[in-house]
Tab-separated table of C-alpha atoms in Angstrom:
chain	number	residue	atom	x	y	z
A	1326	MET	CA	22.136	-24.925	91.228
A	1327	LYS	CA	21.855	-27.942	89.094
A	1328	TYR	CA	22.062	-28.085	85.240
A	1329	ARG	CA	20.694	-30.199	82.421
A	1330	LYS	CA	21.790	-30.361	78.795
A	1331	LEU	CA	19.793	-28.081	76.563
A	1332	PHE	CA	21.248	-28.002	72.906
A	1333	ASP	CA	24.285	-29.733	74.439
A	1334	GLU	CA	24.927	-26.780	76.790
A	1335	ASP	CA	24.658	-26.803	80.564
A	1336	THR	CA	21.519	-24.978	81.453
A	1337	SER	CA	20.154	-24.108	84.916
A	1338	ILE	CA	17.101	-26.212	85.756
A	1339	LEU	CA	15.590	-23.092	87.252
A	1340	GLY	CA	14.873	-20.306	84.813
A	1341	PHE	CA	14.054	-16.699	85.693
A	1342	GLY	CA	10.549	-15.880	84.337
A	1343	CYS	CA	10.034	-12.227	83.860
A	1344	MET	CA	6.190	-11.931	83.735
A	1345	ARG	CA	5.820	-11.066	87.421
A	1346	LEU	CA	8.611	-8.728	88.242
A	1347	PRO	CA	8.340	-6.505	91.329
A	1348	THR	CA	6.070	-3.506	90.801
A	1349	ILE	CA	5.918	-0.077	92.377
A	1350	LYS	CA	2.291	-0.707	93.403
A	1351	GLU	CA	0.763	-4.106	93.921
A	1352	GLY	CA	-1.757	-4.939	91.284
A	1353	ASP	CA	-0.451	-2.369	88.848
A	1354	VAL	CA	1.639	-4.456	86.407
A	1355	THR	CA	2.415	-1.504	84.155
A	1356	LYS	CA	4.849	0.140	86.617
A	1357	ILE	CA	7.884	-2.167	87.297
A	1358	ASN	CA	10.107	-1.316	90.175
A	1359	GLN	CA	13.106	-1.183	87.843
A	1360	PRO	CA	16.029	-0.908	90.311
A	1361	GLU	CA	14.674	-3.824	92.362
A	1362	ALA	CA	13.794	-5.974	89.242
A	1363	ILE	CA	17.350	-5.461	87.909
A	1364	LYS	CA	18.829	-6.213	91.248
A	1365	GLN	CA	16.793	-9.456	91.494
A	1366	ILE	CA	17.549	-10.706	87.993
A	1367	ARG	CA	21.299	-10.168	88.540
A	1368	HIS	CA	21.154	-11.837	91.936
A	1369	GLY	CA	19.399	-14.900	90.321
A	1370	ILE	CA	22.192	-15.038	87.740
A	1371	ASP	CA	24.823	-14.711	90.381
A	1372	MET	CA	23.106	-17.723	92.155
A	1373	GLY	CA	23.676	-19.768	89.005
A	1374	ILE	CA	20.513	-19.201	86.919
A	1375	ASN	CA	21.576	-18.907	83.316
A	1376	TYR	CA	18.076	-18.954	81.561
A	1377	VAL	CA	16.061	-15.740	81.428
A	1378	ASP	CA	12.604	-15.740	79.843
A	1379	THR	CA	10.430	-12.692	78.884
A	1380	ALA	CA	7.933	-11.764	76.129
A	1381	TRP	CA	6.513	-8.811	74.210
A	1382	PRO	CA	3.333	-8.223	76.291
A	1383	TYR	CA	4.646	-8.911	79.737
A	1384	HIS	CA	4.164	-5.888	82.093
A	1385	ASN	CA	2.423	-3.840	79.418
A	1386	GLN	CA	5.330	-4.379	76.948
A	1387	GLU	CA	7.916	-3.106	79.568
A	1388	SER	CA	9.437	-6.431	80.689
A	1389	GLU	CA	11.738	-6.727	77.788
A	1390	VAL	CA	13.030	-3.243	78.415
A	1391	VAL	CA	13.884	-4.006	82.057
A	1392	VAL	CA	15.417	-7.361	81.149
A	1393	GLY	CA	17.512	-5.565	78.656
A	1394	LYS	CA	18.849	-3.231	81.343
A	1395	ALA	CA	19.447	-6.040	83.761
A	1396	LEU	CA	21.593	-7.944	81.229
A	1397	GLN	CA	24.058	-5.081	80.775
A	1398	ASP	CA	27.520	-4.963	82.466
A	1399	GLY	CA	28.412	-8.485	81.289
A	1400	TYR	CA	25.244	-10.334	82.371
A	1401	ARG	CA	24.025	-10.977	78.754
A	1402	GLU	CA	27.001	-13.255	78.128
A	1403	LYS	CA	26.119	-15.322	81.217
A	1404	VAL	CA	22.617	-16.358	80.076
A	1405	LYS	CA	20.405	-17.966	77.470
A	1406	LEU	CA	18.031	-15.099	76.598
A	1407	VAL	CA	14.495	-16.056	75.571
A	1408	THR	CA	11.570	-13.940	74.396
A	1409	LYS	CA	8.441	-14.705	72.336
A	1410	ALA	CA	6.945	-13.597	68.986
A	1411	PRO	CA	3.629	-11.782	69.447
A	1412	VAL	CA	1.795	-13.610	66.685
A	1413	TRP	CA	-1.471	-11.918	67.397
A	1414	GLU	CA	0.046	-8.656	66.260
A	1415	TYR	CA	1.111	-9.907	62.854
A	1416	LYS	CA	-0.773	-8.766	59.696
A	1417	VAL	CA	1.680	-9.835	57.028
A	1418	PRO	CA	4.703	-12.289	57.150
A	1419	GLU	CA	7.176	-9.462	57.307
A	1420	ASP	CA	5.858	-8.613	60.737
A	1421	PHE	CA	7.888	-11.578	62.114
A	1422	GLU	CA	11.127	-9.796	61.368
A	1423	LYS	CA	9.686	-6.325	62.247
A	1424	TYR	CA	8.726	-7.343	65.763
A	1425	LEU	CA	11.883	-9.440	66.227
A	1426	LYS	CA	14.020	-6.412	65.561
A	1427	LEU	CA	12.017	-4.318	67.894
A	1428	GLN	CA	12.400	-6.785	70.611
A	1429	LEU	CA	16.179	-7.094	70.065
A	1430	GLU	CA	16.345	-3.336	70.377
A	1431	LYS	CA	14.426	-3.386	73.625
A	1432	LEU	CA	16.559	-6.266	74.954
A	1433	GLN	CA	19.829	-4.437	73.893
A	1434	THR	CA	21.167	-7.502	72.181
A	1435	ASP	CA	21.984	-8.560	68.583
A	1436	HIS	CA	20.554	-12.059	68.914
A	1437	LEU	CA	18.266	-14.350	70.980
A	1438	ASP	CA	19.239	-17.733	72.094
A	1439	ILE	CA	15.599	-18.961	71.833
A	1440	TYR	CA	12.664	-17.291	70.100
A	1441	LEU	CA	9.187	-18.850	70.759
A	1442	LEU	CA	5.986	-18.381	68.931
A	1443	HIS	CA	3.842	-17.164	71.880
A	1444	ALA	CA	0.947	-19.030	73.330
A	1445	LEU	CA	-0.014	-21.153	70.393
A	1446	SER	CA	-3.506	-22.604	70.296
A	1447	LYS	CA	-5.431	-24.182	67.415
A	1448	MET	CA	-6.688	-20.940	66.064
A	1449	ARG	CA	-3.290	-19.177	66.472
A	1450	PHE	CA	-1.408	-22.024	64.860
A	1451	SER	CA	-3.575	-21.623	61.787
A	1452	ARG	CA	-2.400	-18.080	61.609
A	1453	VAL	CA	1.128	-19.190	61.824
A	1454	GLN	CA	0.626	-21.435	58.834
A	1455	GLU	CA	-1.171	-18.766	56.824
A	1456	LEU	CA	1.602	-16.296	57.357
A	1457	LYS	CA	4.338	-18.870	56.599
A	1458	LEU	CA	6.105	-18.071	59.833
A	1459	PHE	CA	8.308	-21.157	59.654
A	1460	GLU	CA	10.016	-19.617	56.579
A	1461	GLN	CA	10.413	-16.266	58.430
A	1462	ALA	CA	12.040	-18.142	61.345
A	1463	GLU	CA	14.434	-19.824	59.004
A	1464	LYS	CA	15.483	-16.453	57.563
A	1465	ALA	CA	16.006	-15.087	61.021
A	1466	LYS	CA	18.199	-18.010	61.923
A	1467	LYS	CA	20.305	-17.643	58.842
A	1468	ALA	CA	20.708	-13.958	59.612
A	1469	GLY	CA	21.947	-14.891	63.098
A	1470	LEU	CA	19.125	-13.085	64.801
A	1471	ILE	CA	17.915	-16.170	66.608
A	1472	LYS	CA	19.834	-19.379	67.567
A	1473	HIS	CA	16.872	-21.677	68.369
A	1474	PHE	CA	13.212	-21.645	67.429
A	1475	GLY	CA	10.182	-23.024	69.207
A	1476	PHE	CA	6.764	-22.398	70.580
A	1477	SER	CA	4.958	-21.883	73.924
A	1478	PHE	CA	1.592	-23.581	74.201
A	1479	HIS	CA	-1.825	-23.087	75.745
A	1480	GLY	CA	-4.414	-25.510	74.364
A	1481	ASN	CA	-5.374	-29.159	74.562
A	1482	TYR	CA	-3.483	-32.397	74.009
A	1483	GLU	CA	-4.667	-32.986	70.440
A	1484	THR	CA	-3.619	-29.465	69.274
A	1485	PHE	CA	-0.250	-29.855	71.067
A	1486	ILE	CA	0.501	-33.109	69.137
A	1487	GLU	CA	-0.704	-31.417	65.838
A	1488	ILE	CA	1.825	-28.524	66.338
A	1489	ILE	CA	4.669	-30.795	67.526
A	1490	ASP	CA	4.345	-33.037	64.434
A	1491	ALA	CA	3.992	-29.959	61.993
A	1492	TYR	CA	7.598	-28.725	62.152
A	1493	ASP	CA	11.064	-29.596	63.168
A	1494	TRP	CA	11.003	-27.632	66.492
A	1495	ASP	CA	14.161	-26.985	68.528
A	1496	VAL	CA	12.216	-26.578	71.755
A	1497	THR	CA	8.754	-26.169	73.279
A	1498	GLN	CA	7.329	-24.490	76.396
A	1499	ILE	CA	4.297	-25.811	78.135
A	1500	GLN	CA	2.194	-25.232	81.290
A	1501	PHE	CA	2.752	-28.123	83.508
A	1502	ASN	CA	2.362	-28.822	87.332
A	1503	TYR	CA	0.755	-31.456	89.549
A	1504	MET	CA	-2.662	-29.959	88.877
A	1505	ASP	CA	-2.227	-30.023	85.106
A	1506	VAL	CA	-1.122	-33.556	84.343
A	1507	ASN	CA	-4.391	-34.136	82.480
A	1508	SER	CA	-5.047	-30.689	81.097
A	1509	GLN	CA	-3.281	-28.363	78.567
A	1510	ALA	CA	-0.374	-30.292	76.844
A	1511	THR	CA	-0.742	-32.978	79.570
A	1512	GLU	CA	1.771	-35.435	80.889
A	1513	LYS	CA	1.295	-37.531	77.779
A	1514	GLY	CA	2.161	-34.596	75.612
A	1515	LEU	CA	5.248	-33.804	77.660
A	1516	LYS	CA	6.447	-37.423	77.173
A	1517	TYR	CA	5.626	-37.286	73.433
A	1518	ALA	CA	7.780	-34.207	72.976
A	1519	GLY	CA	10.599	-36.059	74.822
A	1520	GLU	CA	10.239	-39.046	72.633
A	1521	LYS	CA	10.719	-36.892	69.541
A	1522	GLY	CA	13.782	-35.317	71.067
A	1523	ILE	CA	12.271	-31.894	71.640
A	1524	PRO	CA	13.380	-30.410	74.945
A	1525	VAL	CA	10.599	-29.083	77.172
A	1526	ILE	CA	10.625	-25.859	79.180
A	1527	VAL	CA	7.906	-25.706	81.854
A	1528	MET	CA	5.922	-22.518	82.847
A	1529	GLU	CA	3.424	-22.212	85.648
A	1530	PRO	CA	4.882	-24.844	87.873
A	1531	LEU	CA	3.040	-23.153	90.776
A	1532	LEU	CA	-0.129	-22.516	88.803
A	1533	GLY	CA	0.167	-18.748	89.021
A	1534	GLY	CA	0.979	-18.979	92.744
A	1535	LYS	CA	-2.022	-20.955	93.645
A	1536	LEU	CA	0.032	-23.967	94.834
A	1537	VAL	CA	1.711	-21.951	97.534
A	1538	ARG	CA	-1.501	-20.973	99.251
A	1539	GLN	CA	-1.469	-22.149	102.866
A	1540	THR	CA	-4.528	-23.896	104.187
A	1541	ASP	CA	-5.090	-25.891	107.391
A	1542	GLU	CA	-5.381	-29.107	105.303
A	1543	GLY	CA	-2.278	-28.326	103.311
A	1544	LEU	CA	-0.255	-27.504	106.387
A	1545	LYS	CA	-1.273	-30.782	108.012
A	1546	ILE	CA	-0.050	-32.731	104.945
A	1547	LEU	CA	3.266	-30.872	105.016
A	1548	LYS	CA	3.678	-31.590	108.719
A	1549	GLU	CA	3.003	-35.347	108.188
A	1550	ALA	CA	5.197	-35.563	105.151
A	1551	LYS	CA	8.409	-37.623	105.479
A	1552	THR	CA	10.368	-35.058	103.461
A	1553	GLN	CA	10.053	-31.541	105.063
A	1554	GLN	CA	9.930	-28.708	102.572
A	1555	SER	CA	7.754	-25.832	101.489
A	1556	LEU	CA	4.688	-25.911	99.213
A	1557	ALA	CA	6.709	-24.108	96.412
A	1558	ALA	CA	9.439	-26.841	96.703
A	1559	TRP	CA	7.010	-29.662	96.510
A	1560	ALA	CA	5.532	-28.226	93.311
A	1561	LEU	CA	8.993	-27.531	91.733
A	1562	GLN	CA	10.338	-30.936	92.685
A	1563	PHE	CA	7.377	-32.587	90.965
A	1564	VAL	CA	8.214	-31.032	87.630
A	1565	TRP	CA	11.948	-31.533	87.990
A	1566	ASN	CA	11.383	-35.210	88.489
A	1567	TYR	CA	10.655	-35.572	84.722
A	1568	SER	CA	13.678	-36.232	82.465
A	1569	GLU	CA	11.938	-34.518	79.581
A	1570	VAL	CA	11.910	-31.191	81.400
A	1571	LYS	CA	15.037	-29.117	80.997
A	1572	VAL	CA	14.163	-25.862	82.600
A	1573	VAL	CA	11.423	-24.886	84.996
A	1574	LEU	CA	10.424	-21.186	84.960
A	1575	SER	CA	9.530	-19.334	88.069
A	1576	GLY	CA	8.090	-15.840	88.201
A	1577	MET	CA	10.234	-14.651	91.207
A	1578	ASN	CA	9.821	-11.154	92.639
A	1579	THR	CA	11.599	-11.226	96.031
A	1580	MET	CA	15.038	-12.140	96.998
A	1581	GLU	CA	13.681	-14.695	99.436
A	1582	MET	CA	11.795	-16.359	96.731
A	1583	ILE	CA	14.920	-16.476	94.435
A	1584	ASP	CA	17.048	-18.034	97.227
A	1585	GLU	CA	14.416	-20.559	98.258
A	1586	ASN	CA	13.938	-21.710	94.614
A	1587	CYS	CA	17.678	-21.880	93.963
A	1588	ALA	CA	18.147	-24.067	97.171
A	1589	SER	CA	15.294	-26.228	95.919
A	1590	ALA	CA	16.907	-26.576	92.504
A	1591	ASP	CA	20.075	-27.833	94.204
A	1592	ARG	CA	18.068	-30.689	95.721
A	1593	ALA	CA	16.294	-31.761	92.503
A	1594	GLY	CA	16.792	-34.874	90.542
A	1595	ILE	CA	15.206	-36.946	87.763
A	1596	ASN	CA	13.091	-39.762	89.096
A	1597	SER	CA	14.142	-38.814	92.594
A	1598	LEU	CA	10.725	-38.623	94.235
A	1599	SER	CA	9.936	-41.587	96.519
A	1600	GLU	CA	6.477	-43.241	96.758
A	1601	GLU	CA	5.976	-41.328	100.058
A	1602	ASP	CA	6.867	-38.096	98.190
A	1603	LEU	CA	4.418	-38.780	95.406
A	1604	ALA	CA	1.752	-39.621	97.982
A	1605	THR	CA	2.352	-36.201	99.647
A	1606	ILE	CA	1.964	-34.471	96.351
A	1607	ALA	CA	-1.275	-36.429	95.603
A	1608	GLY	CA	-2.630	-35.244	98.968
A	1609	LEU	CA	-1.670	-31.649	98.258
A	1610	LYS	CA	-3.366	-31.874	94.856
A	1611	ALA	CA	-6.589	-33.207	96.306
A	1612	SER	CA	-6.643	-30.420	98.894
A	1613	PHE	CA	-6.097	-27.700	96.259
A	1614	GLU	CA	-8.739	-29.096	93.935
A	1615	LYS	CA	-11.341	-28.152	96.677
A	1616	LEU	CA	-10.186	-24.518	96.684
A	1617	ILE	CA	-9.630	-23.418	93.054
A	1618	TYR	CA	-12.848	-21.894	91.725
A	1619	ILE	CA	-11.755	-19.910	88.681
A	1620	PRO	CA	-8.449	-21.380	87.266
A	1621	CYS	CA	-6.932	-17.988	86.401
A	1622	THR	CA	-3.125	-17.982	86.526
A	1623	ARG	CA	-2.922	-14.122	85.980
A	1624	CYS	CA	-1.027	-14.604	82.716
A	1625	GLU	CA	-2.655	-11.383	81.535
A	1626	TYR	CA	-3.173	-12.553	77.897
A	1627	CYS	CA	-6.768	-11.161	78.277
A	1628	MET	CA	-5.376	-7.682	78.900
A	1629	PRO	CA	-5.938	-4.890	78.084
A	1630	CYS	CA	-9.696	-5.066	78.272
A	1631	PRO	CA	-11.477	-2.800	75.814
A	1632	SER	CA	-13.646	-1.570	78.744
A	1633	GLY	CA	-10.679	-1.071	81.117
A	1634	VAL	CA	-11.493	-3.962	83.523
A	1635	ASN	CA	-8.517	-5.364	85.392
A	1636	ILE	CA	-9.560	-8.892	84.654
A	1637	PRO	CA	-6.893	-11.002	86.400
A	1638	MET	CA	-7.177	-8.989	89.618
A	1639	ASN	CA	-10.982	-9.002	89.674
A	1640	LEU	CA	-10.952	-12.725	89.270
A	1641	ARG	CA	-8.251	-13.028	91.963
A	1642	VAL	CA	-10.273	-11.174	94.548
A	1643	LEU	CA	-13.341	-13.368	93.745
A	1644	ASN	CA	-11.165	-16.495	94.130
A	1645	GLU	CA	-9.947	-15.198	97.426
A	1646	ALA	CA	-13.467	-14.498	98.625
A	1647	VAL	CA	-14.630	-18.015	97.592
A	1648	TRP	CA	-11.581	-19.688	99.156
A	1649	THR	CA	-12.027	-17.865	102.509
A	1650	GLY	CA	-15.900	-17.889	102.352
A	1651	SER	CA	-15.965	-14.099	103.012
A	1652	ALA	CA	-15.769	-11.049	100.833
A	1653	ALA	CA	-14.570	-8.873	103.736
A	1654	SER	CA	-10.936	-9.414	103.401
A	1655	MET	CA	-10.928	-8.500	99.749
A	1656	GLN	CA	-13.462	-5.709	99.818
A	1657	GLY	CA	-10.734	-3.097	100.072
A	1658	TRP	CA	-9.055	-4.539	97.029
A	1659	PHE	CA	-12.194	-4.424	95.044
A	1660	ASP	CA	-13.029	-0.863	96.201
A	1661	GLY	CA	-9.584	0.228	94.851
A	1662	PHE	CA	-10.617	-0.531	91.332
A	1663	ALA	CA	-12.066	2.270	89.198
A	1664	GLN	CA	-15.725	1.854	89.776
A	1665	THR	CA	-16.934	4.039	86.892
A	1666	LYS	CA	-15.878	4.822	83.285
A	1667	GLU	CA	-14.979	8.273	84.459
A	1668	ALA	CA	-12.674	6.929	87.097
A	1669	LEU	CA	-10.794	4.948	84.554
A	1670	ALA	CA	-9.051	8.166	83.448
A	1671	GLU	CA	-7.052	8.047	86.670
A	1672	LYS	CA	-6.781	4.315	86.810
A	1673	PRO	CA	-6.456	3.016	83.298
A	1674	ASN	CA	-6.794	-0.714	82.854
A	1675	ASN	CA	-7.708	-1.092	86.495
A	1676	GLY	CA	-11.464	-1.121	86.285
A	1677	ALA	CA	-13.923	-3.082	88.461
A	1678	ALA	CA	-15.836	-6.052	87.280
A	1679	GLN	CA	-19.179	-4.208	86.711
A	1680	LEU	CA	-17.537	-2.271	83.905
A	1681	CYS	CA	-17.507	-5.351	81.668
A	1682	ILE	CA	-19.871	-5.068	78.671
A	1683	GLU	CA	-19.590	-8.833	77.788
A	1684	CYS	CA	-17.911	-8.001	74.439
A	1685	GLY	CA	-16.251	-11.420	74.557
A	1686	GLN	CA	-12.940	-10.308	73.160
A	1687	CYS	CA	-11.209	-11.989	76.110
A	1688	LEU	CA	-12.579	-15.392	75.631
A	1689	ASP	CA	-10.372	-16.503	72.707
A	1690	LYS	CA	-7.309	-15.007	74.453
A	1691	CYS	CA	-7.762	-16.979	77.755
A	1692	PRO	CA	-5.251	-20.070	77.808
A	1693	GLN	CA	-7.527	-21.546	80.577
A	1694	SER	CA	-10.776	-21.213	78.543
A	1695	ILE	CA	-12.426	-19.278	81.394
A	1696	ASN	CA	-15.805	-17.765	80.930
A	1697	ILE	CA	-14.494	-14.360	81.933
A	1698	PRO	CA	-17.639	-12.281	81.507
A	1699	GLU	CA	-19.551	-14.758	83.844
A	1700	GLY	CA	-16.732	-14.629	86.364
A	1701	LEU	CA	-16.758	-10.822	86.396
A	1702	LYS	CA	-20.519	-10.840	86.845
A	1703	LYS	CA	-20.123	-13.025	89.910
A	1704	ALA	CA	-17.374	-10.810	91.267
A	1705	ALA	CA	-19.705	-7.801	90.975
A	1706	SER	CA	-22.511	-9.565	92.684
A	1707	VAL	CA	-20.241	-10.632	95.573
A	1708	PHE	CA	-18.597	-7.192	96.127
A	1709	LEU	CA	-21.384	-4.813	95.064
A	1710	ASP	CA	-24.536	-6.686	95.903
A	1711	GLY	CA	-23.372	-8.474	98.974
A	1712	VAL	CA	-24.006	-11.983	97.646
A	1713	ASP	CA	-22.400	-14.741	99.741
A	1714	PRO	CA	-19.273	-15.916	97.797
A	1715	LYS	CA	-19.971	-19.485	98.808
A	1716	SER	CA	-23.257	-19.334	96.860
A	1717	VAL	CA	-21.678	-18.405	93.569
A	1718	VAL	CA	-19.680	-21.629	93.222
């Protein structure tokens, strides 16, 4: 493991993201495999990871509970613990303290090392200002409930700069990877934060797992590369190459993934990628750009859907069908969703695409600005009506 200075403290460049913990049943994020998740988090810490990130909504509000359990037996003292303020839940300024104390209770700790306003966008930042949450954060700092205060971000460059300049932030967390250098906060925004002395934490370095998908073209690029490493390693090394980045979060949910990423972190360095390496990454980027139809990262901010649709998984099966050019391999997945309102009683929040009533509540919540109702319509047409997935692109 390698470390960089964050608040003048040695912090592992690999952080343990707890949004995608192992589950009892694949696709059902509400039921975490707690013994396995605890074992994996502790294994990561034993391997040198000392930055653990979670949030109020992850795993249907159960991630913080499991992280709290994992950090017992002396593990809490070994890490910087980070969670996020669910701004969308706030009605009055006092809700900041109310939810913070609930989160501290779930995490079984008396303070947080970092508390982030979660997933700020232009609209949500307006709410932050209306509720005077900066004042609430200062109160929490003085009370010793939080050490450092920042924000995570999903929006465009202009909004990112507006938010960065609005307050004396301790830290920011952005989505950044070799596919997103010109979207979301952008590379320019990353460097702007660095110039202002604001350390950057990176999420989605693998774009929700999309950058580890094996294709014939991608495998050919890997084989011809001067440096031999996995798709995941290439994506992580790209982000670690930036001096402004202090920690890169990875949503690891197997022991093999943890070990591979820790080994990759041990090889990382600032400005260490050669021209040949950068050319390899450019080739991988070009190959993936041909494959990604709907840019869903399965962050689950759109969930729960009022109609019970499992939005991320429906979009995932559609993407898979488009990438492979055939619905056959994913038909079983789609058929496993609740197909009627009545069936939702046994499969809550796991409904099929056709249950979408186009209410539009998901649209403002999506960090990727996806037209979710349109995507769900196309998923239904592919898996119910037999439409060729290649024709919906």
